[in-house]
Short mmCIF file of C-alpha atoms and ligand atoms in Angstrom, two decimals:
data_model
loop_
_atom_site.label_atom_id
_atom_site.label_comp_id
_atom_site.label_asym_id
_atom_site.label_seq_id
_atom_site.Cartn_x
_atom_site.Cartn_y
_atom_site.Cartn_z
CA MET M 22 31.88 116.33 -3.21
CA ILE M 23 29.08 114.50 -1.31
CA ILE M 24 29.59 110.98 -2.75
CA ASP M 25 32.99 109.89 -3.67
CA ASP M 26 32.38 106.83 -5.71
CA GLU M 27 36.03 105.69 -6.01
CA LYS M 28 36.60 106.14 -2.35
CA LEU M 29 33.45 104.10 -1.53
CA GLN M 30 34.35 101.32 -3.91
CA ARG M 31 38.12 101.18 -2.58
CA THR M 32 36.86 101.12 0.94
CA LEU M 33 34.39 98.27 0.35
CA GLU M 34 37.08 96.30 -1.44
CA LYS M 35 39.63 96.73 1.31
CA ALA M 36 37.04 95.74 3.94
CA LYS M 37 36.62 92.25 2.42
CA SER M 38 39.85 91.11 3.87
CA HIS M 39 39.21 91.70 7.54
CA THR M 40 40.19 89.50 10.53
CA ASP M 41 37.86 88.45 13.33
CA ALA M 42 39.88 90.43 15.78
CA GLU M 43 39.31 93.57 13.76
CA VAL M 44 35.59 93.09 13.87
CA THR M 45 35.47 92.50 17.69
CA GLU M 46 37.68 95.57 18.17
CA ILE M 47 35.18 97.68 16.06
CA LEU M 48 32.28 96.35 18.06
CA THR M 49 34.01 97.13 21.26
CA LYS M 50 34.59 100.75 20.04
CA ALA M 51 30.93 101.03 18.94
CA LYS M 52 29.81 100.46 22.48
CA GLU M 53 31.23 103.94 23.33
CA LEU M 54 28.20 105.29 21.50
CA LYS M 55 30.49 107.62 19.38
CA GLY M 56 29.61 106.10 15.94
CA LEU M 57 31.90 104.47 13.31
CA THR M 58 34.05 105.61 10.46
CA LEU M 59 33.30 104.61 6.92
CA GLU M 60 36.12 102.19 7.06
CA GLN M 61 34.79 100.53 10.21
CA ALA M 62 31.21 100.43 8.83
CA ALA M 63 32.51 98.80 5.58
CA VAL M 64 34.26 96.07 7.55
CA LEU M 65 30.87 95.38 9.56
CA LEU M 66 28.99 95.30 6.32
CA ASN M 67 31.26 92.62 5.06
CA VAL M 68 30.80 90.24 8.02
CA THR M 69 29.32 86.94 7.07
CA ASP M 70 30.49 84.70 9.81
CA GLU M 71 27.55 83.62 11.93
CA LYS M 72 29.25 84.04 15.26
CA LEU M 73 30.38 87.55 14.35
CA LEU M 74 27.03 88.42 12.96
CA GLN M 75 25.45 87.41 16.35
CA GLU M 76 28.14 89.63 18.03
CA LEU M 77 27.16 92.55 15.68
CA PHE M 78 23.42 92.11 16.47
CA HIS M 79 24.10 92.02 20.40
CA THR M 80 26.17 95.23 20.11
CA ALA M 81 23.46 97.04 18.04
CA LYS M 82 20.86 95.91 20.73
CA TYR M 83 23.02 97.28 23.40
CA VAL M 84 23.45 100.58 21.72
CA LYS M 85 19.78 100.89 20.91
CA GLU M 86 18.87 100.19 24.48
CA GLU M 87 21.44 102.60 25.90
CA ILE M 88 20.29 105.46 23.74
CA TYR M 89 16.55 104.91 22.99
CA GLY M 90 15.45 102.67 25.79
CA ASN M 91 12.30 100.66 24.71
CA ARG M 92 10.51 103.50 22.85
CA ILE M 93 9.30 103.12 19.35
CA VAL M 94 7.61 106.08 17.54
CA LEU M 95 4.62 105.42 15.39
CA PHE M 96 3.33 107.18 12.31
CA ALA M 97 1.12 106.80 9.18
CA PRO M 98 1.94 107.75 5.69
CA LEU M 99 -0.71 109.80 3.93
CA TYR M 100 -0.52 109.69 0.10
CA ILE M 101 -2.38 112.78 -1.16
CA SER M 102 -1.66 112.12 -4.95
CA ASN M 103 -0.35 109.54 -7.26
CA ILE M 104 0.03 111.63 -10.35
CA CYS M 105 3.50 111.90 -11.52
CA THR M 106 5.50 113.00 -14.56
CA ASN M 107 8.65 111.00 -13.70
CA GLU M 108 9.43 107.59 -14.99
CA CYS M 109 11.04 105.45 -12.17
CA VAL M 110 11.09 101.97 -13.42
CA TYR M 111 10.27 100.50 -9.98
CA CYS M 112 7.26 102.61 -9.17
CA ALA M 113 3.51 102.12 -9.94
CA PHE M 114 2.94 105.90 -10.08
CA ARG M 115 5.44 106.38 -13.05
CA LYS M 116 3.96 108.35 -16.00
CA SER M 117 3.77 105.44 -18.43
CA ASN M 118 1.67 103.24 -16.15
CA THR M 119 -1.53 104.08 -17.90
CA SER M 120 -3.62 101.39 -16.19
CA LEU M 121 -3.27 103.06 -12.82
CA LYS M 122 -6.24 105.11 -11.48
CA ARG M 123 -4.85 108.61 -10.85
CA HIS M 124 -6.17 110.95 -8.35
CA ALA M 125 -5.12 114.04 -6.21
CA SER M 126 -7.05 114.48 -3.04
CA THR M 127 -9.07 117.54 -2.59
CA ARG M 128 -8.99 119.53 0.57
CA ALA M 129 -12.26 117.79 1.60
CA GLU M 130 -10.87 114.44 0.85
CA ILE M 131 -7.77 115.10 3.00
CA ASN M 132 -10.08 116.05 5.87
CA GLN M 133 -11.71 112.70 5.43
CA GLU M 134 -8.42 110.78 5.25
CA VAL M 135 -6.94 112.47 8.36
CA THR M 136 -10.22 112.02 10.24
CA ALA M 137 -10.05 108.22 9.59
CA LEU M 138 -6.38 108.23 10.90
CA LEU M 139 -7.30 110.33 13.90
CA GLN M 140 -10.02 107.77 14.78
CA GLN M 141 -7.42 105.01 14.92
CA GLY M 142 -5.36 107.13 17.25
CA HIS M 143 -2.58 108.44 14.98
CA LYS M 144 -0.90 111.86 15.82
CA ARG M 145 2.00 111.85 13.22
CA ILE M 146 1.69 111.80 9.41
CA LEU M 147 4.17 111.44 6.70
CA MET M 148 2.57 113.15 3.75
CA VAL M 149 3.52 111.61 0.37
CA ALA M 150 3.02 112.70 -3.22
CA GLY M 151 4.00 111.88 -6.81
CA GLU M 152 5.73 114.67 -8.68
CA ALA M 153 2.99 116.72 -10.43
CA TYR M 154 0.67 118.90 -8.48
CA PRO M 155 -2.81 120.08 -9.39
CA GLY M 156 -2.60 123.73 -10.69
CA GLY M 157 0.99 123.10 -11.74
CA THR M 158 2.50 124.78 -8.54
CA LEU M 159 3.51 123.76 -5.07
CA GLN M 160 0.55 125.61 -3.64
CA TYR M 161 -1.23 122.27 -3.66
CA VAL M 162 1.34 120.88 -1.36
CA TYR M 163 1.27 123.79 1.07
CA ASP M 164 -2.60 123.80 1.16
CA SER M 165 -2.54 119.99 1.73
CA ILE M 166 -0.30 120.37 4.79
CA LYS M 167 -2.67 123.01 6.12
CA ALA M 168 -5.58 120.83 5.44
CA ILE M 169 -4.00 118.05 7.63
CA TYR M 170 -3.14 120.37 10.45
CA ASP M 171 -6.61 121.96 10.40
CA THR M 172 -8.58 118.68 10.62
CA ARG M 173 -10.17 118.14 13.93
CA TRP M 174 -12.11 115.05 15.22
CA ASN M 175 -13.42 114.75 18.71
CA GLY M 176 -10.78 117.10 20.17
CA GLN M 177 -8.04 115.32 18.33
CA ASN M 178 -5.67 116.61 15.76
CA ILE M 179 -2.38 115.75 13.88
CA ARG M 180 0.59 117.19 15.83
CA ARG M 181 3.36 116.68 13.34
CA VAL M 182 3.40 116.44 9.48
CA ASN M 183 6.58 115.24 8.01
CA VAL M 184 6.88 115.37 4.19
CA ASN M 185 8.17 113.08 1.50
CA ILE M 186 7.91 114.96 -1.87
CA ALA M 187 10.24 115.55 -4.89
CA PRO M 188 13.28 117.93 -4.29
CA LEU M 189 12.56 121.67 -4.28
CA VAL M 190 14.62 124.75 -4.95
CA GLN M 191 15.79 126.73 -1.93
CA GLU M 192 12.87 129.37 -2.08
CA GLU M 193 10.37 126.57 -2.30
CA PHE M 194 11.84 124.91 0.79
CA GLU M 195 11.46 128.34 2.52
CA GLU M 196 7.80 128.15 1.84
CA LEU M 197 7.60 124.64 2.94
CA LYS M 198 9.24 125.49 6.21
CA LYS M 199 6.53 128.15 6.78
CA CYS M 200 3.99 125.37 6.48
CA ASN M 201 5.36 124.11 9.95
CA ILE M 202 6.61 120.73 8.76
CA GLY M 203 8.54 118.37 10.91
CA THR M 204 11.06 116.42 8.82
CA TYR M 205 11.77 116.75 5.15
CA GLN M 206 12.29 113.31 3.77
CA LEU M 207 13.82 112.28 0.46
CA PHE M 208 15.34 109.15 -0.55
CA GLN M 209 18.14 109.18 -3.03
CA GLU M 210 17.03 105.72 -4.34
CA THR M 211 20.45 104.72 -5.50
CA TYR M 212 23.71 106.67 -4.73
CA HIS M 213 25.38 104.89 -7.53
CA LYS M 214 25.11 107.54 -10.36
CA GLU M 215 25.38 105.08 -13.34
CA THR M 216 22.55 102.94 -11.91
CA TYR M 217 20.55 105.94 -11.04
CA GLU M 218 20.63 107.20 -14.64
CA LYS M 219 19.58 103.87 -15.93
CA LEU M 220 16.50 103.63 -13.62
CA HIS M 221 15.16 107.19 -13.90
CA LEU M 222 14.22 107.57 -17.47
CA GLU M 223 12.16 110.63 -17.81
CA GLY M 224 11.09 113.83 -15.92
CA ALA M 225 12.88 116.14 -13.35
CA LYS M 226 13.99 113.11 -11.35
CA LYS M 227 16.60 112.18 -13.97
CA ASP M 228 18.82 114.74 -12.43
CA TYR M 229 20.96 112.71 -9.80
CA GLN M 230 22.84 115.79 -8.66
CA PHE M 231 19.69 117.91 -8.05
CA ARG M 232 18.32 115.16 -5.80
CA LEU M 233 21.59 114.63 -4.04
CA ASP M 234 22.00 118.33 -3.23
CA ALA M 235 18.32 118.58 -1.91
CA MET M 236 19.23 118.39 1.75
CA ASP M 237 21.71 121.24 1.40
CA ARG M 238 19.09 123.42 0.05
CA ALA M 239 16.61 122.28 2.65
CA LEU M 240 18.97 122.87 5.57
CA LYS M 241 19.99 126.34 3.98
CA ALA M 242 16.30 127.21 3.83
CA GLY M 243 15.99 126.65 7.60
CA ILE M 244 14.35 123.19 7.62
CA ASN M 245 15.87 121.73 10.67
CA ASP M 246 15.28 117.93 10.34
CA VAL M 247 15.98 116.05 7.18
CA GLY M 248 15.52 112.37 6.47
CA ILE M 249 17.60 110.46 3.90
CA GLY M 250 17.89 106.90 2.67
CA PRO M 251 18.48 104.48 -0.29
CA LEU M 252 15.72 102.25 -1.85
CA LEU M 253 17.23 98.89 -1.26
CA GLY M 254 17.28 96.64 -4.15
CA LEU M 255 18.43 98.92 -6.95
CA TYR M 256 22.29 98.39 -6.40
CA ASP M 257 24.63 96.60 -4.01
CA TYR M 258 23.34 97.19 -0.56
CA LYS M 259 26.76 97.60 1.02
CA TYR M 260 27.56 100.41 -1.44
CA GLU M 261 24.27 102.00 -0.67
CA ILE M 262 24.59 101.86 3.07
CA LEU M 263 28.22 103.22 2.96
CA ALA M 264 27.09 106.05 0.63
CA THR M 265 24.13 106.78 3.02
CA LEU M 266 26.62 107.29 5.79
CA GLU M 267 29.00 109.31 3.67
CA HIS M 268 25.92 111.52 2.91
CA ALA M 269 25.18 111.72 6.66
CA PHE M 270 28.78 112.51 7.56
CA TYR M 271 28.92 115.34 5.02
CA LEU M 272 25.71 116.96 6.30
CA ASP M 273 27.02 116.77 9.86
CA LYS M 274 30.30 118.23 8.96
CA THR M 275 28.85 120.92 6.70
CA TYR M 276 25.86 122.01 8.80
CA GLY M 277 26.74 120.79 12.26
CA VAL M 278 23.83 118.36 12.25
CA GLY M 279 23.46 115.10 10.51
CA PRO M 280 20.13 113.61 9.17
CA HIS M 281 17.35 113.39 11.73
CA THR M 282 16.39 109.97 10.34
CA ILE M 283 17.49 107.25 7.92
CA SER M 284 14.99 105.22 6.09
CA ILE M 285 15.77 101.75 4.58
CA PRO M 286 12.80 100.92 2.19
CA ARG M 287 13.12 97.80 0.24
CA ILE M 288 11.64 97.40 -3.16
CA GLU M 289 8.11 95.87 -3.07
CA PRO M 290 6.18 94.55 -5.99
CA ALA M 291 4.47 97.42 -7.77
CA GLU M 292 1.50 97.24 -10.16
CA GLY M 293 2.67 97.43 -13.66
CA SER M 294 6.32 97.35 -12.89
CA ASP M 295 8.28 94.01 -13.96
CA PHE M 296 11.38 95.47 -12.56
CA SER M 297 9.85 95.62 -9.00
CA LEU M 298 9.04 91.80 -9.18
CA HIS M 299 12.80 91.08 -9.68
CA PRO M 300 15.01 93.72 -8.22
CA PRO M 301 18.55 93.08 -9.41
CA TYR M 302 20.06 93.47 -5.93
CA GLN M 303 17.38 92.23 -3.58
CA LEU M 304 18.84 91.52 -0.08
CA THR M 305 18.07 88.60 2.25
CA ASP M 306 16.45 89.23 5.57
CA THR M 307 19.72 88.52 7.31
CA ASP M 308 21.49 91.18 5.14
CA PHE M 309 18.57 93.58 6.13
CA LYS M 310 19.15 92.98 9.73
CA LYS M 311 22.86 93.64 9.21
CA VAL M 312 22.05 96.88 7.49
CA VAL M 313 19.84 97.98 10.58
CA ALA M 314 22.74 96.88 13.03
CA VAL M 315 25.44 98.63 11.19
CA LEU M 316 23.52 101.94 10.89
CA ARG M 317 22.53 101.83 14.52
CA LEU M 318 26.37 101.51 15.41
CA ALA M 319 27.58 104.05 12.77
CA VAL M 320 25.14 106.95 13.58
CA PRO M 321 23.69 106.03 17.06
CA TYR M 322 21.71 109.20 17.34
CA THR M 323 20.05 109.22 14.06
CA GLY M 324 16.46 107.55 14.07
CA ILE M 325 16.04 104.67 11.80
CA ILE M 326 12.63 104.26 9.97
CA LEU M 327 10.92 101.12 8.92
CA SER M 328 7.81 100.91 6.93
CA THR M 329 4.99 98.40 6.48
CA ARG M 330 6.99 97.20 3.35
CA GLU M 331 8.52 94.67 5.77
CA SER M 332 6.75 91.62 7.57
CA ALA M 333 5.48 91.99 11.17
CA GLN M 334 8.02 89.30 12.21
CA LEU M 335 11.01 91.07 10.59
CA ARG M 336 9.96 94.51 12.04
CA THR M 337 9.97 93.00 15.38
CA GLU M 338 13.53 91.68 15.07
CA CYS M 339 14.66 95.00 13.54
CA MET M 340 13.30 97.00 16.47
CA GLU M 341 15.60 95.11 18.82
CA LEU M 342 18.53 96.02 16.56
CA GLY M 343 18.03 99.68 16.36
CA VAL M 344 14.87 100.72 14.45
CA SER M 345 13.28 103.63 16.38
CA GLN M 346 10.37 104.65 14.25
CA ILE M 347 7.69 102.47 12.37
CA SER M 348 4.77 103.15 10.25
CA ALA M 349 1.54 101.27 11.03
CA ALA M 350 -1.81 100.45 9.37
CA SER M 351 -0.46 102.08 6.17
CA ARG M 352 -2.17 102.66 2.90
CA VAL M 353 -0.16 103.83 -0.11
CA ASN M 354 -2.88 105.28 -2.28
CA PRO M 355 -4.76 108.54 -2.12
CA GLY M 356 -8.01 107.78 -0.36
CA GLY M 357 -6.74 104.48 1.02
CA TYR M 358 -8.05 105.26 4.70
CA SER M 359 -11.36 106.38 3.70
CA TYR M 360 -12.89 107.23 0.29
CA ASP M 361 -11.03 104.79 -1.92
CA LYS M 362 -9.66 101.67 -0.31
CA GLU M 363 -8.92 99.87 -3.59
CA ASN M 364 -7.36 101.91 -6.24
CA GLY M 365 -3.90 103.42 -7.29
CA SER M 366 -1.31 102.00 -4.67
CA GLN M 367 2.27 102.69 -4.97
CA PHE M 368 3.33 99.13 -4.05
CA THR M 369 2.08 96.04 -2.23
CA LEU M 370 2.10 96.28 1.55
CA THR M 371 3.31 93.45 3.65
CA ASP M 372 2.41 94.24 7.13
CA GLU M 373 -1.41 94.78 7.15
CA ARG M 374 -2.11 94.83 10.82
CA THR M 375 -4.33 97.52 12.18
CA LEU M 376 -2.69 100.11 14.52
CA ALA M 377 -4.35 98.48 17.51
CA GLU M 378 -2.79 95.18 16.53
CA VAL M 379 0.67 96.66 16.04
CA ILE M 380 0.42 98.44 19.36
CA ASP M 381 -0.73 95.17 21.10
CA ALA M 382 2.36 93.30 19.60
CA LEU M 383 4.59 96.20 20.70
CA ALA M 384 3.46 96.08 24.25
CA ASP M 385 3.91 92.17 24.17
CA ALA M 386 7.47 92.70 23.07
CA LYS M 387 7.90 95.40 25.88
CA HIS M 388 8.43 98.29 23.38
CA MET M 389 6.92 101.45 24.36
CA PRO M 390 4.62 102.97 21.61
CA SER M 391 5.20 106.68 21.17
CA PHE M 392 3.12 109.30 19.33
CA CYS M 393 5.23 112.13 20.88
CA THR M 394 5.94 115.27 19.02
CA GLY M 395 7.25 117.16 22.15
CA CYS M 396 10.71 117.95 20.90
CA TYR M 397 9.46 119.51 17.57
CA ARG M 398 6.86 121.64 19.35
CA LEU M 399 9.49 122.75 22.12
CA GLY M 400 11.97 123.64 19.27
CA ARG M 401 14.35 120.97 20.14
CA VAL M 402 14.96 120.17 16.51
CA GLY M 403 18.06 119.89 14.36
CA LYS M 404 21.30 120.59 16.15
CA ASP M 405 19.44 121.18 19.57
CA PHE M 406 17.89 117.76 19.28
CA MET M 407 21.21 116.21 18.60
CA ASP M 408 22.88 118.18 21.43
CA LEU M 409 20.16 116.73 23.69
CA ALA M 410 20.36 113.23 22.23
CA LYS M 411 24.22 112.92 22.41
CA PRO M 412 24.66 112.99 26.22
CA GLY M 413 22.16 110.07 26.14
CA LEU M 414 19.14 112.15 27.27
CA ILE M 415 16.67 110.62 24.84
CA LYS M 416 15.76 108.10 27.44
CA LYS M 417 15.19 110.79 30.17
CA HIS M 418 13.18 113.08 28.05
CA CYS M 419 11.61 111.02 25.26
CA LEU M 420 10.58 107.97 27.34
CA PRO M 421 8.35 109.89 29.63
CA ASN M 422 6.81 111.85 26.77
CA ALA M 423 6.34 108.50 25.03
CA MET M 424 4.43 107.23 28.02
CA PHE M 425 2.21 110.17 28.07
CA THR M 426 1.18 109.92 24.55
CA PHE M 427 0.66 106.06 25.00
CA ALA M 428 -1.55 106.68 28.16
CA GLU M 429 -3.54 108.99 25.92
CA TYR M 430 -3.95 106.23 23.35
CA LEU M 431 -4.98 103.85 26.04
CA GLU M 432 -7.54 106.14 27.44
CA ASP M 433 -9.10 107.25 24.07
CA PHE M 434 -8.65 104.21 21.79
CA ALA M 435 -7.61 101.02 23.36
CA PRO M 436 -9.89 97.97 24.02
CA ALA M 437 -10.00 96.81 27.71
CA SER M 438 -7.34 94.03 27.33
CA LEU M 439 -4.81 96.36 25.68
CA LYS M 440 -5.36 99.03 28.22
CA ALA M 441 -4.46 96.79 31.08
CA LYS M 442 -1.40 95.50 29.13
CA GLY M 443 -0.38 99.02 28.23
CA TYR M 444 -0.53 100.40 31.81
CA ALA M 445 1.40 97.49 33.10
CA LEU M 446 4.19 98.24 30.54
CA ILE M 447 4.01 101.98 31.57
CA GLU M 448 4.33 100.95 35.31
CA SER M 449 7.23 98.51 34.74
CA THR M 450 9.00 100.98 32.44
CA THR M 451 8.71 103.72 35.03
CA LYS M 452 9.95 101.56 37.81
CA GLU M 453 12.93 100.32 35.79
CA ASN M 454 14.04 103.79 34.59
CA PHE M 455 13.14 106.43 37.16
CA GLU M 456 14.15 106.51 40.75
CA GLU M 457 11.27 106.40 43.18
CA GLY M 458 10.73 109.83 44.69
CA GLY M 459 12.99 111.49 42.14
CA ALA M 460 11.72 114.53 40.30
CA ILE M 461 11.00 112.80 36.95
CA ARG M 462 9.28 110.00 38.58
CA LYS M 463 7.07 112.36 40.42
CA MET M 464 6.38 114.35 37.26
CA ILE M 465 5.41 111.23 35.37
CA GLU M 466 3.07 110.13 38.17
CA THR M 467 1.35 113.49 38.17
CA ASN M 468 1.08 113.69 34.30
CA LEU M 469 -0.35 110.13 34.19
CA ALA M 470 -3.00 110.98 36.81
CA ASN M 471 -3.86 114.09 34.87
CA ILE M 472 -4.27 112.13 31.62
CA LYS M 473 -6.55 109.63 33.39
CA ASN M 474 -8.63 112.66 34.41
CA GLY M 475 -8.99 113.95 30.85
CA LYS M 476 -5.92 116.17 30.28
CA ARG M 477 -4.22 115.75 26.91
CA ASP M 478 -1.07 116.71 25.08
CA LEU M 479 1.27 116.82 28.01
CA TYR M 480 5.01 116.80 27.31
CA PHE M 481 8.21 118.36 28.63
N1 LIG F 29 7.69 111.27 -5.68
C1 LIG F 29 8.57 111.63 -4.78
C2 LIG F 29 9.92 110.89 -4.96
O1 LIG F 29 10.07 110.05 -5.81
O2 LIG F 29 10.87 111.35 -4.29
C3 LIG F 29 8.14 111.36 -3.24
C4 LIG F 29 7.18 110.26 -2.95
S1 LIG F 29 7.61 108.59 -3.60
C5 LIG F 29 5.93 108.05 -3.68
C6 LIG F 29 8.34 107.92 -2.10
C7 LIG F 29 9.30 106.76 -2.29
O3 LIG F 29 8.58 105.57 -2.44
C8 LIG F 29 10.26 106.91 -3.39
O4 LIG F 29 11.43 107.72 -2.96
C9 LIG F 29 10.85 105.49 -3.43
O5 LIG F 29 12.00 105.25 -2.69
C10 LIG F 29 9.66 104.65 -2.82
N2 LIG F 29 9.26 103.57 -3.83
C11 LIG F 29 8.93 103.70 -5.13
N3 LIG F 29 8.57 102.65 -5.61
C12 LIG F 29 8.63 101.63 -4.72
C13 LIG F 29 8.46 100.25 -4.65
N4 LIG F 29 8.03 99.49 -5.66
N5 LIG F 29 8.66 99.67 -3.49
C14 LIG F 29 9.08 100.28 -2.29
N6 LIG F 29 9.31 101.60 -2.34
C15 LIG F 29 9.07 102.33 -3.46
FE1 LIG F 30 6.98 109.52 -9.22
FE2 LIG F 30 8.21 109.29 -6.92
FE3 LIG F 30 7.05 107.07 -8.10
FE4 LIG F 30 9.18 108.15 -9.15
S1 LIG F 30 9.10 107.27 -7.06
S2 LIG F 30 7.34 107.56 -10.36
S3 LIG F 30 8.90 110.16 -8.73
S4 LIG F 30 6.09 108.84 -7.36
#
């Protein structure tokens, strides 16, 4: 059993009556970077005392800095189609929303969209689609991934395509793997079965268990990196986060590797969905930050993804607490970056800054923007990535790689003021983290010089 509802409810109930000393003890333990048990996570999720909350945030910041340093990975979602046969009450793409303009991008349109993203400086795409594909088979999905990888603009190309599409059977996952995807991402929406059944009214997505078992099938099919998450606002957030952790622990125990990422989308207003305007369990920004902090402590080596559903201010605060990947300059409709900037969006975006503006703000906050895809291309995925991450090597490997991709961005896309700021950040980060005269420092200096001289796509 992946989700034990009774156990989760019991654990949450028991955690309500905790002492301050217990919380402090759990936080001290979390600093060992070995994660938390479900019971410990449940206690932290129940913290409301302001002083203890601040302690929780400080601990999360410590763990984030120890493992990830200041790097933040950037990506853009690419919505290829908004056609869907499901009836999820919170989503604008649901079948009964007849006022929505529907479209599935053609290959030529995908080239156009990807070109627009390459022109901004993006290197990583999360491909997203409703559940209904032109031609009635998954060939459309496979062809679309190929179209993304094949697009070239000015010597630039997309280096990693992650995918968020409806769950597949194992043979289809095997085909998806052949398309050279990075992470397969799928949100359970709500882990609470009764609620799930009330909110998914029609179509294949009605089947809670088929969705819950998707990651098992994906991993068995050889997909190395999977991403999970709840859609926050559908049910009690404490339950959802505990269930997400139970799912993560189950995958780790069964396959020797936990999820590569956890996403924490919150419901945003969606056209034609009254439900989305008043989600029954919307959480406050403080609860949201608590969620980030608890996840950071509970699964320290799992990436946490935040989308442009959240405001710029909250995104900045959450990066301090443990978020490691963010989307930027997103559009959530087919054509949104190029051929149709108006119609057919899935929900309303909150952070509408351009990629350059997001990067500028990251640099101001001393975060190192990263477009790196090195691990995936060197085969450091799944368990191999975790084995590398666990001894704390993300900083040593990923940070230099992040700096190389950031330097590429500065050379190819940044205005002069950002270029100066960016190189200053690279220099100070190098000095703080890598010993002068040491092998890594020398390699960084050589690669940065090569990038300035026109070399691209350097990683180790
Ligand atoms: N159709 C596939 C599915 O549902 O799994 C994959 C793509 S779907 C467009 C991606 C995700 O968008 C869903 O899993 C859901 O969590 C999220 N989503 C749907 N409606 C939303 C809303 N109103 N606000 C924020 N996120 C939403
Ligand atoms: Fe379709 Fe996915 Fe939206 Fe549900 S969440 S209506 S399955 S696109």
